[in-house]
Coordinates of C-alpha atoms in Angstrom, one line a residue:
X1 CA 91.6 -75.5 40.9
X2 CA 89.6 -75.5 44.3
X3 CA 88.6 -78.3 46.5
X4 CA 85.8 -79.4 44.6
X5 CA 87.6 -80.2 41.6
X6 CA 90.7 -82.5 43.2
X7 CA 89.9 -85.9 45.5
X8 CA 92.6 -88.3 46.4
X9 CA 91.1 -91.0 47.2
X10 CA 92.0 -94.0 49.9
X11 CA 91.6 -96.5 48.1
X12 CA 94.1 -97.6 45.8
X13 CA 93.5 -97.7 41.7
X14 CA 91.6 -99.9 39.6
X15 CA 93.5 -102.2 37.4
X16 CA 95.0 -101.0 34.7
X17 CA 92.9 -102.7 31.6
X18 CA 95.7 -104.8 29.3
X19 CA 96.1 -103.1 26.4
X20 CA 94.7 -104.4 23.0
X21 CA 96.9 -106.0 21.0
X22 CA 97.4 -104.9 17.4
X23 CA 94.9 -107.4 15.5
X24 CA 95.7 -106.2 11.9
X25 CA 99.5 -106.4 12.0
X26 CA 99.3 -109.7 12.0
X27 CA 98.6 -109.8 8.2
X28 CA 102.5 -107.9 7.8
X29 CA 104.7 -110.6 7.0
X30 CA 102.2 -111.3 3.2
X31 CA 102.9 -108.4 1.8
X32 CA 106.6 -107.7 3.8
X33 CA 110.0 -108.4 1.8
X34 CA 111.1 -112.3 1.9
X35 CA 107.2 -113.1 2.1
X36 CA 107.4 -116.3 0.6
X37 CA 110.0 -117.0 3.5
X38 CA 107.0 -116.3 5.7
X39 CA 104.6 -117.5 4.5
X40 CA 106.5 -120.8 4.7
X41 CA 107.4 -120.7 8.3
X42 CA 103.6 -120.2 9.0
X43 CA 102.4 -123.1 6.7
X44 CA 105.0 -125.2 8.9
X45 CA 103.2 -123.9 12.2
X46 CA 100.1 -124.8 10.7
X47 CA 101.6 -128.3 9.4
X48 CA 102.6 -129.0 12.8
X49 CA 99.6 -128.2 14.7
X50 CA 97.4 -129.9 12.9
X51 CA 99.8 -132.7 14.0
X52 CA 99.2 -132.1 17.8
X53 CA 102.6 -131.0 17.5
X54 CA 104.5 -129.0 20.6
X55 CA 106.4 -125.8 20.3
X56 CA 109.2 -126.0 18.0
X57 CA 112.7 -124.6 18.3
X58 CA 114.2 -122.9 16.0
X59 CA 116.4 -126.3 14.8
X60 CA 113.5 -128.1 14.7
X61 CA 111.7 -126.2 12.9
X62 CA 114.9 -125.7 10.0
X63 CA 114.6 -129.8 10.2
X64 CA 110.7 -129.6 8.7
X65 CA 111.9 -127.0 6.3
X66 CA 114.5 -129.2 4.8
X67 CA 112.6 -131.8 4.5
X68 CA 109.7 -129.7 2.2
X69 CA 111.8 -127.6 0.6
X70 CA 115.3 -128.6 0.9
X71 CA 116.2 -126.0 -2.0
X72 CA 114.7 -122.9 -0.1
X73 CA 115.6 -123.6 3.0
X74 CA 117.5 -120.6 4.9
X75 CA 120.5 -120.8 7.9
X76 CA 119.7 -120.9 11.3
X77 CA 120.4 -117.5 12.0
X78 CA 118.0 -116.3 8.9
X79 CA 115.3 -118.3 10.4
X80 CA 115.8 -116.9 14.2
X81 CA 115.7 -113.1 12.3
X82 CA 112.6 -114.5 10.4
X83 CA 110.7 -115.8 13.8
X84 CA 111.8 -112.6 15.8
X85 CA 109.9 -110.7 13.1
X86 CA 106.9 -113.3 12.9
X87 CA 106.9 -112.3 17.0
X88 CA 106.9 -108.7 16.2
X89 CA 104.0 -109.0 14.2
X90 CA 102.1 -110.9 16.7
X91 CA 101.8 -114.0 14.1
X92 CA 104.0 -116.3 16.4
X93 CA 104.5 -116.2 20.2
X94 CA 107.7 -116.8 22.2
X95 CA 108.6 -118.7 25.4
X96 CA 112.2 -118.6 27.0
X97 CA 113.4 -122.4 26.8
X98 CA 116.5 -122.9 29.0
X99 CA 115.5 -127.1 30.1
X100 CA 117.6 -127.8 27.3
X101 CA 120.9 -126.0 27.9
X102 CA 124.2 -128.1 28.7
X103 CA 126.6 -125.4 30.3
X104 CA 126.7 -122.4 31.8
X105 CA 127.3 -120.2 28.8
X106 CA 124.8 -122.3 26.9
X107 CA 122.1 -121.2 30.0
X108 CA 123.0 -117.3 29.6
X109 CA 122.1 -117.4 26.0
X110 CA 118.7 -116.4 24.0
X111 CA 117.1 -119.9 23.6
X112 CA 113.3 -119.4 23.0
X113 CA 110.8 -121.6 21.2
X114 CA 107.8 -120.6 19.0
X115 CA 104.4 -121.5 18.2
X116 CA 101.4 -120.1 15.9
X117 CA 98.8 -117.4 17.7
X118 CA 95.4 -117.8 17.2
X119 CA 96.1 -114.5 14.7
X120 CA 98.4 -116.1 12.9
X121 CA 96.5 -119.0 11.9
X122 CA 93.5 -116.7 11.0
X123 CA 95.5 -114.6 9.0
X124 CA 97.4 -118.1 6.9
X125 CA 93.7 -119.1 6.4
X126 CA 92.6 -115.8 5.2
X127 CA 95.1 -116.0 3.2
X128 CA 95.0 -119.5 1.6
X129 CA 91.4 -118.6 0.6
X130 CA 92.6 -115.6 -1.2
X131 CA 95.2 -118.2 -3.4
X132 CA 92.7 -120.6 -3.8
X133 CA 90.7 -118.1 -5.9
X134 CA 93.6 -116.9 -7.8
X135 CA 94.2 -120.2 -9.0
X136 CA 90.6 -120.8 -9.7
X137 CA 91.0 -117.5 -11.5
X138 CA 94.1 -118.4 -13.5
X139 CA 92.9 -122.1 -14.2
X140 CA 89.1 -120.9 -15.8
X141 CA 90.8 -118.1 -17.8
X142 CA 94.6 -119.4 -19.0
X143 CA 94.0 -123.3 -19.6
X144 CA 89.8 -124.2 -19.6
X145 CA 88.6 -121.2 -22.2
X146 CA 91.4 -121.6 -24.2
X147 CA 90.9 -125.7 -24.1
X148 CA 86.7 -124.9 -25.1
X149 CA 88.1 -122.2 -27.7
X150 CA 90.5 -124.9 -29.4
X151 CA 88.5 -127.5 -29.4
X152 CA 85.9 -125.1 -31.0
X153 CA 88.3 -123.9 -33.5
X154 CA 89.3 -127.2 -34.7
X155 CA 85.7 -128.5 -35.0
X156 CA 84.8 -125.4 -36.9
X157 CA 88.0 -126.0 -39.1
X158 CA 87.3 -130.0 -39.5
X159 CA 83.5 -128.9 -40.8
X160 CA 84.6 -126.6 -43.6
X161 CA 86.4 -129.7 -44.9
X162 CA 85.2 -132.4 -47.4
X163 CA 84.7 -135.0 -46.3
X164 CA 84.2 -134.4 -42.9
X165 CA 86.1 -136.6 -40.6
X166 CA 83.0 -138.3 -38.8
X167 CA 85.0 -140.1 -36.5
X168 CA 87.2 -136.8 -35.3
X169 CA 84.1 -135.1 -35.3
X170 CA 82.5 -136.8 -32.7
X171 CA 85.8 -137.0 -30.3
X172 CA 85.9 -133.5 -30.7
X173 CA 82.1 -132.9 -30.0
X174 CA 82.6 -135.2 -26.7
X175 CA 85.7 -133.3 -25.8
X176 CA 83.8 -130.0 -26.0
X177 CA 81.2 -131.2 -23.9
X178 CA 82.9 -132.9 -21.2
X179 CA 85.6 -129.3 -21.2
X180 CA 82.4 -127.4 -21.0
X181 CA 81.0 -129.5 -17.7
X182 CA 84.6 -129.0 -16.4
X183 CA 84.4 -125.4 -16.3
X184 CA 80.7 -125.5 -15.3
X185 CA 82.3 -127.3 -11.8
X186 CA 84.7 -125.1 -12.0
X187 CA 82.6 -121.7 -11.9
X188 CA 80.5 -123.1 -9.2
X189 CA 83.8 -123.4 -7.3
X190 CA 85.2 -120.3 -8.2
X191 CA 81.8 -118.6 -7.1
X192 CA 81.6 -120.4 -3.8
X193 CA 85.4 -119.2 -2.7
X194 CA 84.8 -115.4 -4.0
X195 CA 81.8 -115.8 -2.0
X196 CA 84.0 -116.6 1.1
X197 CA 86.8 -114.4 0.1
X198 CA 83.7 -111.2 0.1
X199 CA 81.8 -112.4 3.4
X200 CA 85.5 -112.8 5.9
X201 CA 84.9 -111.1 8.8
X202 CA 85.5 -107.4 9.6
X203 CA 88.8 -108.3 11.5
X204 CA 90.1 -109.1 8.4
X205 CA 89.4 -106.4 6.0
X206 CA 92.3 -104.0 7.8
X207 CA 95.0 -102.7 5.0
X208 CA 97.4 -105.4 5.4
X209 CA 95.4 -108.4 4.3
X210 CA 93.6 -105.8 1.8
X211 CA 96.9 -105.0 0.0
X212 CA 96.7 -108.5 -0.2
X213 CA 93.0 -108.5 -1.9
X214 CA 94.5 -106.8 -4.6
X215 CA 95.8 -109.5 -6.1
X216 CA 92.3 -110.9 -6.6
X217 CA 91.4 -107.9 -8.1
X218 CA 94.2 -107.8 -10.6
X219 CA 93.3 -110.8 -11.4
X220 CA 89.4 -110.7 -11.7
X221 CA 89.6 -107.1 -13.6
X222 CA 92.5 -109.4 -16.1
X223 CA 89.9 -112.4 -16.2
X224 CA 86.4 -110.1 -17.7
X225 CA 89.0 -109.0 -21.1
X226 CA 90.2 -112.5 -21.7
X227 CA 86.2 -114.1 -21.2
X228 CA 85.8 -111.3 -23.7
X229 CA 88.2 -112.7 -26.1
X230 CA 87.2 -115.9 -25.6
X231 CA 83.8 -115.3 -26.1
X232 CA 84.7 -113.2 -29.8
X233 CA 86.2 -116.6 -30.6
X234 CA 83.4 -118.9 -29.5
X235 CA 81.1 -116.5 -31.7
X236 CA 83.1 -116.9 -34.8
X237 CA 83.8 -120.7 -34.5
X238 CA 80.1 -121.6 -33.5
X239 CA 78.3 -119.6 -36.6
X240 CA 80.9 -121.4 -38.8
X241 CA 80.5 -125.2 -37.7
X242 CA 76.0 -123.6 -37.4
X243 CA 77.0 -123.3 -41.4
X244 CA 78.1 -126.6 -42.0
X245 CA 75.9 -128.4 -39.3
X246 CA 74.1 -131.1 -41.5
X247 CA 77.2 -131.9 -43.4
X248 CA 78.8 -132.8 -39.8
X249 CA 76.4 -134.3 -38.4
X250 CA 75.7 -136.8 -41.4
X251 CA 79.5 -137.3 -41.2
X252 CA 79.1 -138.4 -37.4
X253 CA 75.8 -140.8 -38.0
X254 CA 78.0 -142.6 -41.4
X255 CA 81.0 -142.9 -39.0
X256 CA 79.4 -144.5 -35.7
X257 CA 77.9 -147.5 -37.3
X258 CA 74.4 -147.4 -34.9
X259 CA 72.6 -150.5 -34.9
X260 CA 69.2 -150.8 -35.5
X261 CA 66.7 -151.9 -32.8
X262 CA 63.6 -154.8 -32.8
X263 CA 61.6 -153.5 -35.3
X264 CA 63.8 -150.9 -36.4
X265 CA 65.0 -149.5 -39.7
X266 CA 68.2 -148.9 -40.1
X267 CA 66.9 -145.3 -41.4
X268 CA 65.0 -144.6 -38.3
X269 CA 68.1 -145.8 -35.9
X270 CA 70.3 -142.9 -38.5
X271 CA 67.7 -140.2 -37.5
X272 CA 67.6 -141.0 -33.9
X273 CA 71.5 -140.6 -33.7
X274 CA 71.4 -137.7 -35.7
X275 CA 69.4 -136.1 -33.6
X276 CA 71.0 -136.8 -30.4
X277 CA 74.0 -135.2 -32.3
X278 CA 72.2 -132.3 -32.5
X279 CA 70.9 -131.8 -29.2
X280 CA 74.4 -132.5 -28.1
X281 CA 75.8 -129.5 -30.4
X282 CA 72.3 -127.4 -29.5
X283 CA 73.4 -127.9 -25.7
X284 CA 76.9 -126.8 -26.5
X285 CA 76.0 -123.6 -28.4
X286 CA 73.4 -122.5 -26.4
X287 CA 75.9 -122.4 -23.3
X288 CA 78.6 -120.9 -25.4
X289 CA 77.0 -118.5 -27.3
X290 CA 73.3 -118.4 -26.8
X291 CA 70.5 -118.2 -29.1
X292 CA 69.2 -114.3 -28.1
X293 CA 69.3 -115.2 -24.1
X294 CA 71.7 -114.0 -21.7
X295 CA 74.3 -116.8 -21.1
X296 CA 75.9 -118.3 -19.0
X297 CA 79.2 -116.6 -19.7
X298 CA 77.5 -113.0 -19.7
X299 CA 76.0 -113.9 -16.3
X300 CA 79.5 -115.1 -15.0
X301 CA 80.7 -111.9 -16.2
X302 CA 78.3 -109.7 -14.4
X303 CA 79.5 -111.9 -11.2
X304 CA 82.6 -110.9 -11.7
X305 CA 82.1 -107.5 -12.1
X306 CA 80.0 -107.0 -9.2
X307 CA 82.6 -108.8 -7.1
X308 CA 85.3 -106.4 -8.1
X309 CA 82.6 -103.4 -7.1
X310 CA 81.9 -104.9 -3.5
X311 CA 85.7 -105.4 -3.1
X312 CA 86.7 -101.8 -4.4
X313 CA 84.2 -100.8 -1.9
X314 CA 84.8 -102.6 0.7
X315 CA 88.4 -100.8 0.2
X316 CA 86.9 -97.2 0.0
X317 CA 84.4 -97.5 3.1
X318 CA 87.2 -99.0 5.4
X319 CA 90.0 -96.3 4.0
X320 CA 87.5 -93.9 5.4
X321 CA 86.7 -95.5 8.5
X322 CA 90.6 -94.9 8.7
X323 CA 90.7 -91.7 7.8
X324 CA 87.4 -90.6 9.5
X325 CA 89.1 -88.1 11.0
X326 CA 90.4 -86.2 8.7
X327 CA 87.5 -84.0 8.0
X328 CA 87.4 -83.2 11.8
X329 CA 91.1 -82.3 11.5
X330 CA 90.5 -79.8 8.7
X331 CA 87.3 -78.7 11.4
X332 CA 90.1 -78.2 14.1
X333 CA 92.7 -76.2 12.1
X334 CA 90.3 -73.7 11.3
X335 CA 89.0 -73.4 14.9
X336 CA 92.7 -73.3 15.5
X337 CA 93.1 -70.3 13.4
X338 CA 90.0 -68.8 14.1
X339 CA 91.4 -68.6 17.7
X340 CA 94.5 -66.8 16.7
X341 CA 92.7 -64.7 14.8
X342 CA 90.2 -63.4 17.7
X343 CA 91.7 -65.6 21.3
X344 CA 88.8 -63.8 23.3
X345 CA 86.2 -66.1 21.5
X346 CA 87.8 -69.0 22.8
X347 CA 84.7 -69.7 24.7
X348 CA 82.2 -69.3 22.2
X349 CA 84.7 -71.5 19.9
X350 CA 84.4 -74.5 22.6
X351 CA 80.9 -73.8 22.8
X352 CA 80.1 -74.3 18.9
X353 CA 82.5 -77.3 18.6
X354 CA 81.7 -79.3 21.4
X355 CA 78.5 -78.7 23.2
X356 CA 76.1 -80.5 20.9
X357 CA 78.4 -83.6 21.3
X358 CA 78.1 -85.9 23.7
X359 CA 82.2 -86.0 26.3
X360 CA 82.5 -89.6 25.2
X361 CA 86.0 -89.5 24.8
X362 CA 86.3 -89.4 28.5
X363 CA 87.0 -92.4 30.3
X364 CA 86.6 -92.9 34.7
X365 CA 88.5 -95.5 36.1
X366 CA 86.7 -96.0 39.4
X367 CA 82.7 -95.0 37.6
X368 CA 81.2 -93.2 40.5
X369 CA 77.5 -91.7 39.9
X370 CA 78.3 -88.4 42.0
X371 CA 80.8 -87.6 39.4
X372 CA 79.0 -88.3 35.8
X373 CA 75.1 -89.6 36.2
X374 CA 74.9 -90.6 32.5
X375 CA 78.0 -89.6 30.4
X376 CA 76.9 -90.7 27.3
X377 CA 74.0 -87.8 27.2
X378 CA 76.1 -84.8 28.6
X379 CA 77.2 -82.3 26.3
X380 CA 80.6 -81.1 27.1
X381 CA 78.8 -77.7 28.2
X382 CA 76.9 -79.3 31.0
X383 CA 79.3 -82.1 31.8
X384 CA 80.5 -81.3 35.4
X385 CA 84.4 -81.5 36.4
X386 CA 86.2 -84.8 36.3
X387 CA 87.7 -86.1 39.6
X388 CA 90.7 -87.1 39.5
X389 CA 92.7 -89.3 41.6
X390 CA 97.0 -89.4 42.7
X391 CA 97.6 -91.1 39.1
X392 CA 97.5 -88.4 37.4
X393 CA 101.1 -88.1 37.7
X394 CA 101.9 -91.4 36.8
X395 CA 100.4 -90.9 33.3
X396 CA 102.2 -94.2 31.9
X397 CA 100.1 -96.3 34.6
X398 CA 96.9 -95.0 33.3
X399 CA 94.6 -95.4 29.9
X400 CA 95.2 -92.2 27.6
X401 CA 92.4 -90.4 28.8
X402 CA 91.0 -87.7 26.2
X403 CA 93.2 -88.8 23.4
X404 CA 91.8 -89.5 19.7
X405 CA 93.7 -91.4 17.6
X406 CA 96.0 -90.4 15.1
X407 CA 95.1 -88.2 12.2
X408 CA 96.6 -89.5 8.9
X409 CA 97.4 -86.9 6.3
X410 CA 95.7 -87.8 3.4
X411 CA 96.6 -84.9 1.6
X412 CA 99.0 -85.9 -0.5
X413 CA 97.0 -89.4 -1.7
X414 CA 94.1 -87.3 -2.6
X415 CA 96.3 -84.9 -5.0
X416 CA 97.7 -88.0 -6.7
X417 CA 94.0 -89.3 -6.6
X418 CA 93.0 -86.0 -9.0
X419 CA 95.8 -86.4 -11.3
X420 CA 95.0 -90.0 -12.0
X421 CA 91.4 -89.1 -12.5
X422 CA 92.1 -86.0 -14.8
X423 CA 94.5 -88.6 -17.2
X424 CA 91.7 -91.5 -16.8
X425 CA 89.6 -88.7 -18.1
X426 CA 92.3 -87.6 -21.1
X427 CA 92.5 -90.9 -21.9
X428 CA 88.9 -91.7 -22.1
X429 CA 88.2 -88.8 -24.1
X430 CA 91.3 -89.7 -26.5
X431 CA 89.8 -93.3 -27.2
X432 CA 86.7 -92.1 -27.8
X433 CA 87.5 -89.4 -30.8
X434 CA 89.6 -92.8 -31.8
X435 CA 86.3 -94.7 -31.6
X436 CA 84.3 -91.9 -33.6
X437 CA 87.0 -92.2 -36.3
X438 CA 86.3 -95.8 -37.0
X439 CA 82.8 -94.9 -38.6
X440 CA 81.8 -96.4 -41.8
X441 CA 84.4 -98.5 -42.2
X442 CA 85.1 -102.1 -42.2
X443 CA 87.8 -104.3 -40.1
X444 CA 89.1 -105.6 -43.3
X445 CA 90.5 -101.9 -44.0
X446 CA 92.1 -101.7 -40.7
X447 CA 96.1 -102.9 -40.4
X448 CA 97.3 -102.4 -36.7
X449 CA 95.0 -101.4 -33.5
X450 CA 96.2 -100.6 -30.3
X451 CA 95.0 -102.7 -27.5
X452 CA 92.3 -100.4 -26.1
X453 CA 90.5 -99.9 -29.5
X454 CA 90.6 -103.7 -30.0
X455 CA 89.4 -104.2 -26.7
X456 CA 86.4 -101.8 -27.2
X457 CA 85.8 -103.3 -31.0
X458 CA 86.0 -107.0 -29.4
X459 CA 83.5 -105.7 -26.8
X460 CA 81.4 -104.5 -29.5
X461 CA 81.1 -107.9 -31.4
X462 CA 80.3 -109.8 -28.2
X463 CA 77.5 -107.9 -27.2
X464 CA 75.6 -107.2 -30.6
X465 CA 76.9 -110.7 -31.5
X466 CA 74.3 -112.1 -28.7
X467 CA 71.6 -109.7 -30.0
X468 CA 71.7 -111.9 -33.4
X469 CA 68.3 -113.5 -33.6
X470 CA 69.8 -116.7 -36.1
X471 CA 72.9 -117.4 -38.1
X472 CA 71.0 -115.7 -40.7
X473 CA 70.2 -112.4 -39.1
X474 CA 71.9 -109.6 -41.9
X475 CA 72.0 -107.3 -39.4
X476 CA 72.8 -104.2 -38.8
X477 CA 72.8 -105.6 -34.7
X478 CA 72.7 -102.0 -32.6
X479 CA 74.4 -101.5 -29.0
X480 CA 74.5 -98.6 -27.1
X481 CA 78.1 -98.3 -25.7
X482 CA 76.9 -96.7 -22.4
X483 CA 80.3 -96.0 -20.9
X484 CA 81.5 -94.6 -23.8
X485 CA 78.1 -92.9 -24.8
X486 CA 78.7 -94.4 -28.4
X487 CA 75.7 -96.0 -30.5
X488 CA 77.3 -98.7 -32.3
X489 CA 75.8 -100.5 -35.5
X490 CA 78.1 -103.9 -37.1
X491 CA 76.6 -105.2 -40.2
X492 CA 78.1 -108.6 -41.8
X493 CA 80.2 -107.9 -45.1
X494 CA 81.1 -110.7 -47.0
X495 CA 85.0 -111.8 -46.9
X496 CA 87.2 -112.0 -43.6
X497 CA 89.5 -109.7 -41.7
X498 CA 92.1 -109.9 -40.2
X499 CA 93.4 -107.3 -37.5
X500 CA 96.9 -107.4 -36.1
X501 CA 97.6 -106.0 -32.4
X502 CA 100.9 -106.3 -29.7
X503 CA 99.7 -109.2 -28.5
X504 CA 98.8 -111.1 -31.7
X505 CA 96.8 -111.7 -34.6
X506 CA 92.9 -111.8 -35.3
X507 CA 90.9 -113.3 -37.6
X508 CA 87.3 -113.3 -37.9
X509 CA 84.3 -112.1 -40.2
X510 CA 84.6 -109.2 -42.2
X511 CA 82.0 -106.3 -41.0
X512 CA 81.0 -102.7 -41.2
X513 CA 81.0 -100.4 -38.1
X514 CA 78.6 -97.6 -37.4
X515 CA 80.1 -95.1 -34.6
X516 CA 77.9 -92.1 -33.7
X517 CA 77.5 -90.6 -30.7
X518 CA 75.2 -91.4 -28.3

């Protein structure tokens, strides 16, 4: 190296620049072991400061446990392991507290207090979002579709009899509608918070809080089946009480005693309620099932779906943002061996690898134009030699000049990855020769179904179901099964089946499948 090339100068170093702290481990301690211990300690944090509160010692903070949870509440010393970790993670921060020691001994010993970052507090909200919408998940799916498909049910059931219960009829009628509006507030909620759990910031979507996303997933890919179901049922029950409309309805009008109006027949007062008890069912059906239209249930579906999409890939585009380098990696190992293969082309090698790209990597800590003009144009060819000052050989006071970041070996993942896809494939293949099999017969012949061909025979009903012009459309209704290329033709037969599967037992109206392929 000649003269040119080394400078000490007389002057003494800039600053070293603080290092950034690790943003993204701060979402650890939700998917650590003992998370639910965690996640408590942060929600007392957030209790507290919310409060005004001050920084709380670890007794203190044991206190505030006890009195919320007095059943969960750990020692001392579990807590003080608990908050160390917290620290680790960057969620909480620590200050030495020695003002309130009373001896000696009790001075020499590790007394700190704690408090909530900035980080932390992000991350709990994050977080809180993501549980509100799994309980906006589990409520709309466990408790108000199977309230709307009971209540349908019975009414359905209380019109086949005779007479018809007017009075029950009508409770049940008001019940359906005011479960229906119910569900109507809650989808707009649910909607809003997916929205907010899709738009949170890029500083969020790291692996640690994503791992955490997947629990929304489980749970939206569990919620689309059980609308399905749900929606099988609110077919069947709807066409039935559509059957016996006018006999309900006349039960209804004789049961709520109207009272006719100045210059009013008692006939005319009949027909008005009558049909106001009609509207009231048409408004029910229509938002249930749907008279040809896309509903309101299909459209919520199609939400869903696409919010599972944008999630997935939201996971896939950051996992190769992480990995970004791993292509580059496979670039240098064959560069690598090229080398060993023929070492006198190292310069040619350089020359192909790194002289159309821009010596970015490079960082100056005293930016000087004599030694790089404009950086971020010069190829690594042209680039002249970097000056370096007396630091050098202090290495641990100074950035990591040069260095790229770690390479993860994804090699591994992405074997696993072609397995799974080759038995997805096996699979799908397997139910669809099951699927071809079911052809020209009816569901009154079947006895037992696993769950996936019930699932794809459910699917079926539903969507030629909402093709059916009136309750009295024969049929056949077509649907093209695109993702199993399957052409799909149900025609109503009179009787009723009744299919049996692991997780219970069906029964609906008896019809004839068509399976061809596509």
């Amino acid at each position: 190296m000649s003269e040119l090339d080394v400078h000490v100068p007389d002057f003494a170093p800039a600053p070293e620049p603080a290092p950034e702290p690790g943003r993204f481990k701060v979402f650890a301690y939700l998917t650590a072991p003992h998370a639910e211990r965690y996640v408590q300690i942060m929600e007392l944090f957030v209790t507290h400061k919310r409060r005004f509160g001050l920084r709380l010692a670890p007794r203190e903070l044991l206190v505030m446990w006890q009195d919320v949870a007095p059943d969960s509440a750990p020692t001392v010393d579990e807590l003080v392991v608990a908050l160390e970790q917290l620290y680790e993670w960057e969620a909480v921060d620590r200050q030495a507290d020695t003002g309130r020691a009373g001896s000696t001994a009790e001075f020499k010993r590790a007394r700190n207090t704690y408090d909530i970052t900035a980080a932390g507090e992000a991350s709990w909200e994050a977080a809180q979002r993501v549980l509100t919408l799994e309980r906006r998940v589990a409520s709309l799916g466990q408790q108000r579709l199977r309230r709307i498909a009971g209540t349908l049910d019975e009414l359905a059931q209380l019109s086949q009899t005779s007479p018809v219960d007017g009075q029950r009829a009508e409770q049940l009628l008001v019940t359906l509608r005011a479960e229906i509006a119910d569900t109507v507030q809650g989808i707009s909620a649910f909607m809003r918070e997916l929205g907010e759990v899709m738009t949170l910031g890029e500083r969020l979507e790291r692996e640690p809080f994503l791992a955490y996303k997947a629990r929304v997933v489980d749970h939206l890919q569990h919620f689309d089946p059980m609308q399905r179901e749900s929606h099988a049922r609110f077919t069947v029950a709807a066409r039935t009480v559509e059957e016996h409309l006018d006999a309900l309805v006349a039960a209804v009008v004789a049961a709520g005693g109207q009272v006719a109006g100045y210059r009013q027949a008692p006939e005319q007062a009949d027909r008005i309620r009558a049909e106001a008890v009609r509207e009231e069912w048409r408004q029910a059906h229509d938002w249930l099932v749907g008279r040809g239209e896309t509903t309101p249930w299909e459209q919520l579906r199609r939400s869903i779906n696409g919010a599972v999409d944008w999630l997935l890939d939201t996971w896939n585009r950051l996992a190769s943002e992480q990995s970004g380098r791993l292509d580059r990696s496979s670039d240098y190992r064959r560069l690598a061996a090229m080398l060993v293969e023929d070492p006198d082309s190292g310069p040619e090698l350089f020359h192909l690898a790194f002289a159309m790209s821009p010596a970015r990597h490079l960082s100056v800590p005293d930016p000087d134009e004599d030694q790089l003009e404009n950086g971020a144009t010069q190829s690594w060819w042209t680039v002249p030699g970097l000056l370096m000052d007396r630091t050098l050989r202090l290495p641990s006071s100074r950035t990591n000049q040069g260095r790229t970041t770690r390479i993860p070996d994804v090699t591994q993942a992405r074997q696993l990855a072609r397995v799974e896809a080759e038995e997805d494939a096996r699979a799908d293949a397997a139910l669809r020769t099951r699927l071809l099999a079911l052809h020209g017969k009816r569901l009154s012949e079947f006895h037992i179904l696993d769950e996936e061909t019930i699932a794809a025979i459910d699917e079926w009903i539903m969507e030629c179901g909402t093709r059916a012009t009136s309750i009295e459309d024969p049929g056949p209704w077509r649907h093209v099964d695109a993702g199993r290329e399957l052409t799909v033709e149900l025609t109503p037969q009179p009787g009723r089946a009744r299919l049996r599967t692991a997780a219970g037992e069906w029964e609906l109206d008896d019809l004839k499948l068509e399976v061809k392929p596509a």
